[in-house]
Amino acid sequence: MATININGYATLLDIAKRLDPNGRIARIAEVLDTDCPLLQDMPWVEANGPDGHLITLRSSLPSLTWRKYNQGILPTKSTTTQFTETCGMLDGLHKQDVKLVARMGGEDYRASEDLAFVSSYNRTLESAFFYSSQKTTPEQISGLSPRLDALTGIPYASQVINFGAAGGNDSSSMWLIGWAPKKVYGIYPKGSQAGLKMDVLSDDMVDDGSGTGAEFLAHRSMFSWQCGLAVEDARYIVRLANIDDDVIAETGSGLITKMVDMLHRIQSLTNCNPVFYANRTILTYLHKQALDGTRAGQLTFDNPAGGPRVVKFGGVPIHQSDGIISTEAPLT
């Protein structure tokens, strides 16, 4: 079961429970949380606009004056910059032959088929939060990787650490994210519903796709999720790039050493909900290392709320993300 309201930040399930006293939206949110730890961890904030979230960032601090008696002080001020994190619209439409639904068990069958869309949202959004780029697909959201896509020459290049073992398009990344409002968080449009919205539409005749114009009577369900990712303070994301997960075991303690670097590269671990993210191969390796007695005090286990054991490093949980691929191009 998902850990709810960690550190006091509103998770998707927290918001859904407030929105729907009948529990329908909350049940969908619970399925999303269970299948995707990233959505379980991410706090959600209502944007200050209908299509995105305008962020004002302080870019410099006012200067101060060391002075002598009877010496004046020059007035100074801070400076700010503004940018907007946008929301994307991810929609789905499900049509089912009413006769087939009746034959297969009625509403229970229809509901089980609708839940397949929930799983599809999990996979699509988890991938998007890491890899979507509005530079190439402007209708999508801005994910994490396009923000930290080089070792030098980009803003916040200091937040990218080079593991150095990748030779071709077969590398992966680990991420350390400090989730919190004002730092890194999910957004949804002002005045809208947070999370996945499902509408049961009226039955209608639909084309059977044969090209003949033939139609059948169908149940219809409409799905919609408007959301985005806000990185208000990029010092709270760290990317360990160029990991060849086929040769991790050959690098000895190299991965552990780089994870220490990640812990000290993030701005703070105390005013956010910090979480490591890795793909299955990397997390499997770390799990095995945690079983090694020589790693005592480095990699540990925890089982929050009586659930499955979670590997931790430096007290920070390491969560599996199937959205992180092993076919990344190496960063240079």
CSV table of C-alpha atoms in Angstrom, one decimal:
chain,number,residue,atom,x,y,z
A,1,MET,CA,0.0,0.0,0.0
A,2,ALA,CA,1.2,3.5,-0.8
A,3,THR,CA,2.7,5.6,2.0
A,4,ILE,CA,0.2,8.5,2.3
A,5,ASN,CA,1.1,12.2,2.9
A,6,ILE,CA,4.7,11.7,3.7
A,7,ASN,CA,6.4,14.8,5.1
A,8,GLY,CA,3.0,16.5,5.0
A,9,TYR,CA,2.9,16.9,1.2
A,10,ALA,CA,-0.3,16.1,-0.6
A,11,THR,CA,0.1,13.0,-2.8
A,12,LEU,CA,-2.2,12.0,-5.6
A,13,LEU,CA,-4.2,9.7,-3.4
A,14,ASP,CA,-4.6,12.3,-0.7
A,15,ILE,CA,-6.1,14.7,-3.2
A,16,ALA,CA,-8.3,12.1,-4.8
A,17,LYS,CA,-9.8,11.1,-1.4
A,18,ARG,CA,-10.8,14.7,-0.8
A,19,LEU,CA,-12.4,15.1,-4.3
A,20,ASP,CA,-14.6,12.0,-4.4
A,21,PRO,CA,-16.6,11.0,-1.3
A,22,ASN,CA,-17.9,8.0,-3.2
A,23,GLY,CA,-14.3,6.7,-3.6
A,24,ARG,CA,-14.3,6.1,-7.4
A,25,ILE,CA,-11.5,8.5,-8.2
A,26,ALA,CA,-9.7,7.5,-5.0
A,27,ARG,CA,-9.7,3.8,-6.1
A,28,ILE,CA,-8.2,4.8,-9.5
A,29,ALA,CA,-5.5,6.9,-7.7
A,30,GLU,CA,-4.8,4.0,-5.4
A,31,VAL,CA,-4.2,1.7,-8.3
A,32,LEU,CA,-1.9,4.3,-9.9
A,33,ASP,CA,0.1,4.6,-6.7
A,34,THR,CA,0.5,0.8,-6.3
A,35,ASP,CA,1.8,0.3,-9.8
A,36,CYS,CA,4.1,3.3,-9.9
A,37,PRO,CA,6.2,4.4,-6.9
A,38,LEU,CA,7.1,7.6,-8.7
A,39,LEU,CA,3.4,8.7,-8.5
A,40,GLN,CA,3.3,7.6,-4.9
A,41,ASP,CA,6.3,9.8,-4.0
A,42,MET,CA,5.4,12.9,-6.0
A,43,PRO,CA,3.6,15.8,-4.3
A,44,TRP,CA,1.0,17.6,-6.4
A,45,VAL,CA,0.3,21.4,-6.5
A,46,GLU,CA,-2.6,23.2,-8.2
A,47,ALA,CA,-1.0,25.5,-10.9
A,48,ASN,CA,-1.6,29.2,-10.8
A,49,GLY,CA,-2.8,29.2,-14.4
A,50,PRO,CA,-5.2,27.2,-16.7
A,51,ASP,CA,-2.4,25.7,-18.8
A,52,GLY,CA,0.7,25.9,-16.6
A,53,HIS,CA,2.4,27.3,-13.6
A,54,LEU,CA,4.3,30.6,-13.6
A,55,ILE,CA,7.3,30.4,-11.3
A,56,THR,CA,9.3,33.4,-10.1
A,57,LEU,CA,12.8,32.5,-9.2
A,58,ARG,CA,15.3,34.6,-7.3
A,59,SER,CA,18.3,34.9,-9.5
A,60,SER,CA,20.6,37.0,-7.3
A,61,LEU,CA,20.8,38.3,-3.7
A,62,PRO,CA,21.2,41.9,-2.6
A,63,SER,CA,24.8,42.8,-1.9
A,64,LEU,CA,25.8,44.1,1.6
A,65,THR,CA,28.2,46.7,2.8
A,66,TRP,CA,31.0,46.5,5.3
A,67,ARG,CA,31.2,50.1,6.6
A,68,LYS,CA,33.0,52.4,9.0
A,69,TYR,CA,31.4,55.0,11.2
A,70,ASN,CA,29.9,57.9,9.2
A,71,GLN,CA,30.2,55.9,6.0
A,72,GLY,CA,27.2,55.5,3.8
A,73,ILE,CA,25.5,52.4,2.5
A,74,LEU,CA,24.6,51.9,-1.2
A,75,PRO,CA,21.0,50.6,-1.7
A,76,THR,CA,20.9,47.2,-3.4
A,77,LYS,CA,18.2,44.7,-4.3
A,78,SER,CA,17.7,41.1,-5.4
A,79,THR,CA,16.8,40.2,-9.0
A,80,THR,CA,14.3,37.6,-10.2
A,81,THR,CA,13.5,35.7,-13.3
A,82,GLN,CA,10.2,34.0,-14.4
A,83,PHE,CA,9.5,30.9,-16.4
A,84,THR,CA,6.4,28.7,-16.9
A,85,GLU,CA,6.0,25.0,-16.4
A,86,THR,CA,3.3,23.8,-18.8
A,87,CYS,CA,0.7,21.1,-18.5
A,88,GLY,CA,0.0,18.5,-21.2
A,89,MET,CA,-3.2,16.7,-22.0
A,90,LEU,CA,-3.1,12.9,-22.1
A,91,ASP,CA,-6.4,11.4,-23.2
A,92,GLY,CA,-7.8,8.0,-23.9
A,93,LEU,CA,-11.1,6.6,-25.3
A,94,HIS,CA,-12.4,3.1,-24.7
A,95,LYS,CA,-15.2,1.4,-26.7
A,96,GLN,CA,-16.6,-2.0,-25.9
A,97,ASP,CA,-19.4,-3.9,-27.7
A,98,VAL,CA,-22.3,-4.0,-25.3
A,99,LYS,CA,-23.1,-7.6,-26.3
A,100,LEU,CA,-19.5,-8.7,-25.5
A,101,VAL,CA,-19.6,-6.9,-22.1
A,102,ALA,CA,-22.9,-8.7,-21.3
A,103,ARG,CA,-21.5,-12.1,-22.3
A,104,MET,CA,-18.3,-11.6,-20.3
A,105,GLY,CA,-20.0,-10.7,-17.0
A,106,GLY,CA,-21.4,-7.2,-17.3
A,107,GLU,CA,-20.1,-4.2,-15.4
A,108,ASP,CA,-17.3,-6.2,-13.6
A,109,TYR,CA,-15.8,-7.0,-17.0
A,110,ARG,CA,-16.2,-3.5,-18.3
A,111,ALA,CA,-14.5,-2.1,-15.2
A,112,SER,CA,-11.6,-4.6,-15.5
A,113,GLU,CA,-11.0,-3.5,-19.1
A,114,ASP,CA,-11.1,0.2,-18.1
A,115,LEU,CA,-8.4,-0.5,-15.5
A,116,ALA,CA,-6.1,-1.5,-18.4
A,117,PHE,CA,-6.2,2.2,-19.3
A,118,VAL,CA,-5.0,3.0,-15.7
A,119,SER,CA,-2.0,0.8,-16.3
A,120,SER,CA,-1.3,2.5,-19.6
A,121,TYR,CA,-1.4,5.9,-17.9
A,122,ASN,CA,1.2,4.6,-15.4
A,123,ARG,CA,3.6,3.5,-18.0
A,124,THR,CA,3.1,6.6,-20.3
A,125,LEU,CA,3.4,9.2,-17.6
A,126,GLU,CA,6.3,7.5,-15.8
A,127,SER,CA,8.3,7.5,-19.0
A,128,ALA,CA,7.2,11.1,-19.8
A,129,PHE,CA,8.4,12.4,-16.4
A,130,PHE,CA,11.9,11.2,-17.2
A,131,TYR,CA,12.1,11.6,-21.0
A,132,SER,CA,9.4,13.8,-22.6
A,133,SER,CA,10.8,16.9,-24.3
A,134,GLN,CA,8.8,19.8,-25.5
A,135,LYS,CA,11.7,20.7,-27.8
A,136,THR,CA,10.7,17.7,-30.0
A,137,THR,CA,7.1,17.1,-28.9
A,138,PRO,CA,5.6,20.4,-27.9
A,139,GLU,CA,2.2,18.8,-27.0
A,140,GLN,CA,3.9,16.8,-24.2
A,141,ILE,CA,5.4,17.8,-20.8
A,142,SER,CA,9.0,18.7,-19.9
A,143,GLY,CA,10.6,15.7,-18.3
A,144,LEU,CA,13.8,15.5,-16.3
A,145,SER,CA,16.3,14.2,-18.8
A,146,PRO,CA,16.0,17.0,-21.3
A,147,ARG,CA,16.7,19.4,-18.5
A,148,LEU,CA,20.0,17.7,-17.6
A,149,ASP,CA,21.1,16.4,-21.0
A,150,ALA,CA,24.8,17.1,-21.0
A,151,LEU,CA,27.8,17.0,-18.7
A,152,THR,CA,28.9,20.6,-19.4
A,153,GLY,CA,27.5,23.7,-21.1
A,154,ILE,CA,24.0,23.6,-19.7
A,155,PRO,CA,22.4,25.4,-16.7
A,156,TYR,CA,22.8,23.2,-13.6
A,157,ALA,CA,25.4,21.0,-15.3
A,158,SER,CA,26.8,20.6,-11.8
A,159,GLN,CA,23.7,18.4,-11.1
A,160,VAL,CA,24.9,15.8,-13.6
A,161,ILE,CA,27.4,13.2,-12.5
A,162,ASN,CA,29.3,11.0,-15.0
A,163,PHE,CA,29.5,7.3,-14.1
A,164,GLY,CA,31.7,6.9,-17.2
A,165,ALA,CA,31.1,3.3,-18.2
A,166,ALA,CA,28.8,3.8,-21.2
A,167,GLY,CA,30.1,3.3,-24.7
A,168,GLY,CA,27.1,3.2,-27.0
A,169,ASN,CA,23.3,3.7,-26.8
A,170,ASP,CA,23.0,1.1,-24.1
A,171,SER,CA,23.4,3.2,-20.9
A,172,SER,CA,21.0,4.1,-18.1
A,173,SER,CA,20.8,6.7,-15.4
A,174,MET,CA,20.0,6.9,-11.7
A,175,TRP,CA,18.2,9.9,-10.2
A,176,LEU,CA,18.0,11.5,-6.8
A,177,ILE,CA,15.0,13.7,-6.5
A,178,GLY,CA,14.1,15.9,-3.5
A,179,TRP,CA,10.3,16.0,-3.8
A,180,ALA,CA,8.6,19.1,-2.2
A,181,PRO,CA,6.5,22.1,-3.2
A,182,LYS,CA,8.7,24.9,-4.2
A,183,LYS,CA,11.3,22.4,-5.3
A,184,VAL,CA,10.2,19.5,-7.5
A,185,TYR,CA,6.6,18.5,-7.8
A,186,GLY,CA,3.7,17.6,-10.1
A,187,ILE,CA,1.2,20.3,-11.2
A,188,TYR,CA,-2.4,20.2,-12.6
A,189,PRO,CA,-4.2,23.2,-14.2
A,190,LYS,CA,-5.9,25.8,-12.0
A,191,GLY,CA,-9.5,24.8,-11.2
A,192,SER,CA,-9.2,21.3,-12.5
A,193,GLN,CA,-9.2,17.8,-11.0
A,194,ALA,CA,-5.9,16.4,-10.0
A,195,GLY,CA,-5.0,13.0,-11.4
A,196,LEU,CA,-6.8,10.7,-13.8
A,197,LYS,CA,-10.4,11.7,-14.7
A,198,MET,CA,-12.7,9.0,-16.0
A,199,ASP,CA,-16.1,9.7,-17.5
A,200,VAL,CA,-18.6,7.0,-18.4
A,201,LEU,CA,-20.2,8.3,-21.6
A,202,SER,CA,-23.6,7.3,-23.0
A,203,ASP,CA,-23.8,4.2,-25.3
A,204,ASP,CA,-23.6,5.0,-28.9
A,205,MET,CA,-23.2,3.4,-32.4
A,206,VAL,CA,-19.5,3.3,-33.4
A,207,ASP,CA,-17.7,2.3,-36.6
A,208,ASP,CA,-16.3,-1.2,-36.5
A,209,GLY,CA,-13.2,-0.2,-38.5
A,210,SER,CA,-13.9,-2.5,-41.4
A,211,GLY,CA,-14.1,0.3,-43.9
A,212,THR,CA,-17.6,-0.7,-44.9
A,213,GLY,CA,-19.4,1.8,-42.7
A,214,ALA,CA,-20.8,-0.9,-40.5
A,215,GLU,CA,-21.5,0.0,-36.9
A,216,PHE,CA,-22.2,-1.6,-33.5
A,217,LEU,CA,-23.6,-0.4,-30.2
A,218,ALA,CA,-20.8,0.3,-27.7
A,219,HIS,CA,-20.2,1.3,-24.1
A,220,ARG,CA,-17.8,4.3,-24.1
A,221,SER,CA,-15.4,5.5,-21.4
A,222,MET,CA,-13.3,8.7,-21.7
A,223,PHE,CA,-10.1,9.1,-19.8
A,224,SER,CA,-8.2,12.4,-19.3
A,225,TRP,CA,-5.2,13.6,-17.3
A,226,GLN,CA,-3.8,17.1,-17.5
A,227,CYS,CA,-0.6,17.5,-15.7
A,228,GLY,CA,3.0,18.7,-15.8
A,229,LEU,CA,6.3,18.5,-13.9
A,230,ALA,CA,7.6,21.6,-12.1
A,231,VAL,CA,11.3,21.9,-11.3
A,232,GLU,CA,11.3,25.1,-9.3
A,233,ASP,CA,14.7,24.5,-7.8
A,234,ALA,CA,17.0,22.3,-10.0
A,235,ARG,CA,19.4,21.9,-7.1
A,236,TYR,CA,17.0,19.2,-5.9
A,237,ILE,CA,17.5,16.8,-8.8
A,238,VAL,CA,20.7,14.9,-9.4
A,239,ARG,CA,21.4,12.6,-12.4
A,240,LEU,CA,24.0,9.9,-12.4
A,241,ALA,CA,24.4,9.3,-16.2
A,242,ASN,CA,26.3,7.0,-18.5
A,243,ILE,CA,25.7,3.8,-16.4
A,244,ASP,CA,26.3,0.6,-18.4
A,245,ASP,CA,24.0,-1.7,-16.4
A,246,ASP,CA,25.6,-4.7,-18.1
A,247,VAL,CA,28.9,-4.1,-16.4
A,248,ILE,CA,27.9,-2.7,-13.0
A,249,ALA,CA,29.1,-5.8,-11.1
A,250,GLU,CA,32.6,-5.4,-12.8
A,251,THR,CA,33.0,-1.8,-11.4
A,252,GLY,CA,33.2,-3.0,-7.8
A,253,SER,CA,32.1,-0.2,-5.4
A,254,GLY,CA,32.1,2.4,-8.2
A,255,LEU,CA,28.3,2.8,-8.1
A,256,ILE,CA,28.2,3.1,-4.3
A,257,THR,CA,30.9,5.8,-4.5
A,258,LYS,CA,28.9,7.8,-7.1
A,259,MET,CA,25.8,7.5,-5.0
A,260,VAL,CA,27.7,9.2,-2.2
A,261,ASP,CA,28.5,12.0,-4.6
A,262,MET,CA,24.7,12.3,-5.4
A,263,LEU,CA,23.8,12.6,-1.7
A,264,HIS,CA,26.2,15.5,-1.4
A,265,ARG,CA,25.3,17.1,-4.7
A,266,ILE,CA,21.6,17.7,-3.8
A,267,GLN,CA,21.0,21.0,-2.1
A,268,SER,CA,19.5,19.4,1.1
A,269,LEU,CA,18.0,16.1,2.3
A,270,THR,CA,16.1,17.6,5.3
A,271,ASN,CA,13.5,19.9,3.8
A,272,CYS,CA,12.1,17.5,1.1
A,273,ASN,CA,11.2,13.9,0.5
A,274,PRO,CA,14.4,12.5,-1.1
A,275,VAL,CA,14.2,9.3,-3.2
A,276,PHE,CA,16.7,7.5,-5.5
A,277,TYR,CA,15.2,6.0,-8.7
A,278,ALA,CA,16.8,3.2,-10.7
A,279,ASN,CA,15.8,0.6,-13.3
A,280,ARG,CA,15.3,-3.1,-12.4
A,281,THR,CA,18.9,-4.2,-13.3
A,282,ILE,CA,20.6,-1.5,-11.2
A,283,LEU,CA,18.2,-2.0,-8.2
A,284,THR,CA,18.7,-5.8,-8.4
A,285,TYR,CA,22.5,-5.2,-8.1
A,286,LEU,CA,22.0,-2.8,-5.1
A,287,HIS,CA,19.7,-5.3,-3.4
A,288,LYS,CA,22.3,-8.0,-3.7
A,289,GLN,CA,24.9,-5.6,-2.3
A,290,ALA,CA,22.7,-4.8,0.6
A,291,LEU,CA,22.7,-8.6,1.5
A,292,ASP,CA,26.5,-8.5,1.5
A,293,GLY,CA,27.8,-8.1,5.1
A,294,THR,CA,30.7,-5.9,3.9
A,295,ARG,CA,28.1,-3.2,2.9
A,296,ALA,CA,26.7,-2.9,6.4
A,297,GLY,CA,25.9,0.7,7.2
A,298,GLN,CA,25.9,1.7,3.6
A,299,LEU,CA,22.9,-0.2,2.0
A,300,THR,CA,20.1,-1.1,4.5
A,301,PHE,CA,16.6,-2.4,4.4
A,302,ASP,CA,13.3,-0.9,5.6
A,303,ASN,CA,9.7,-2.0,5.2
A,304,PRO,CA,7.5,1.0,5.6
A,305,ALA,CA,3.9,0.4,6.8
A,306,GLY,CA,4.6,-3.4,6.9
A,307,GLY,CA,5.0,-3.5,3.1
A,308,PRO,CA,7.8,-5.0,1.0
A,309,ARG,CA,11.3,-4.4,2.0
A,310,VAL,CA,12.9,-1.3,0.5
A,311,VAL,CA,16.6,-0.8,-0.1
A,312,LYS,CA,18.0,2.4,1.3
A,313,PHE,CA,21.3,4.2,0.9
A,314,GLY,CA,22.3,6.8,3.4
A,315,GLY,CA,18.8,6.6,4.8
A,316,VAL,CA,17.3,7.5,1.4
A,317,PRO,CA,15.0,4.9,-0.2
A,318,ILE,CA,15.8,3.5,-3.7
A,319,HIS,CA,12.7,3.0,-5.7
A,320,GLN,CA,12.4,1.0,-8.9
A,321,SER,CA,11.2,2.8,-12.0
A,322,ASP,CA,10.3,0.9,-15.1
A,323,GLY,CA,10.2,4.3,-16.9
A,324,ILE,CA,14.0,4.5,-16.8
A,325,ILE,CA,15.4,2.9,-19.9
A,326,SER,CA,18.7,1.1,-20.6
A,327,THR,CA,19.1,2.5,-24.1
A,328,GLU,CA,20.1,6.1,-23.4
A,329,ALA,CA,22.6,7.8,-25.6
A,330,PRO,CA,25.8,8.6,-23.5
A,331,LEU,CA,26.0,12.2,-22.3
A,332,THR,CA,29.1,14.2,-23.2
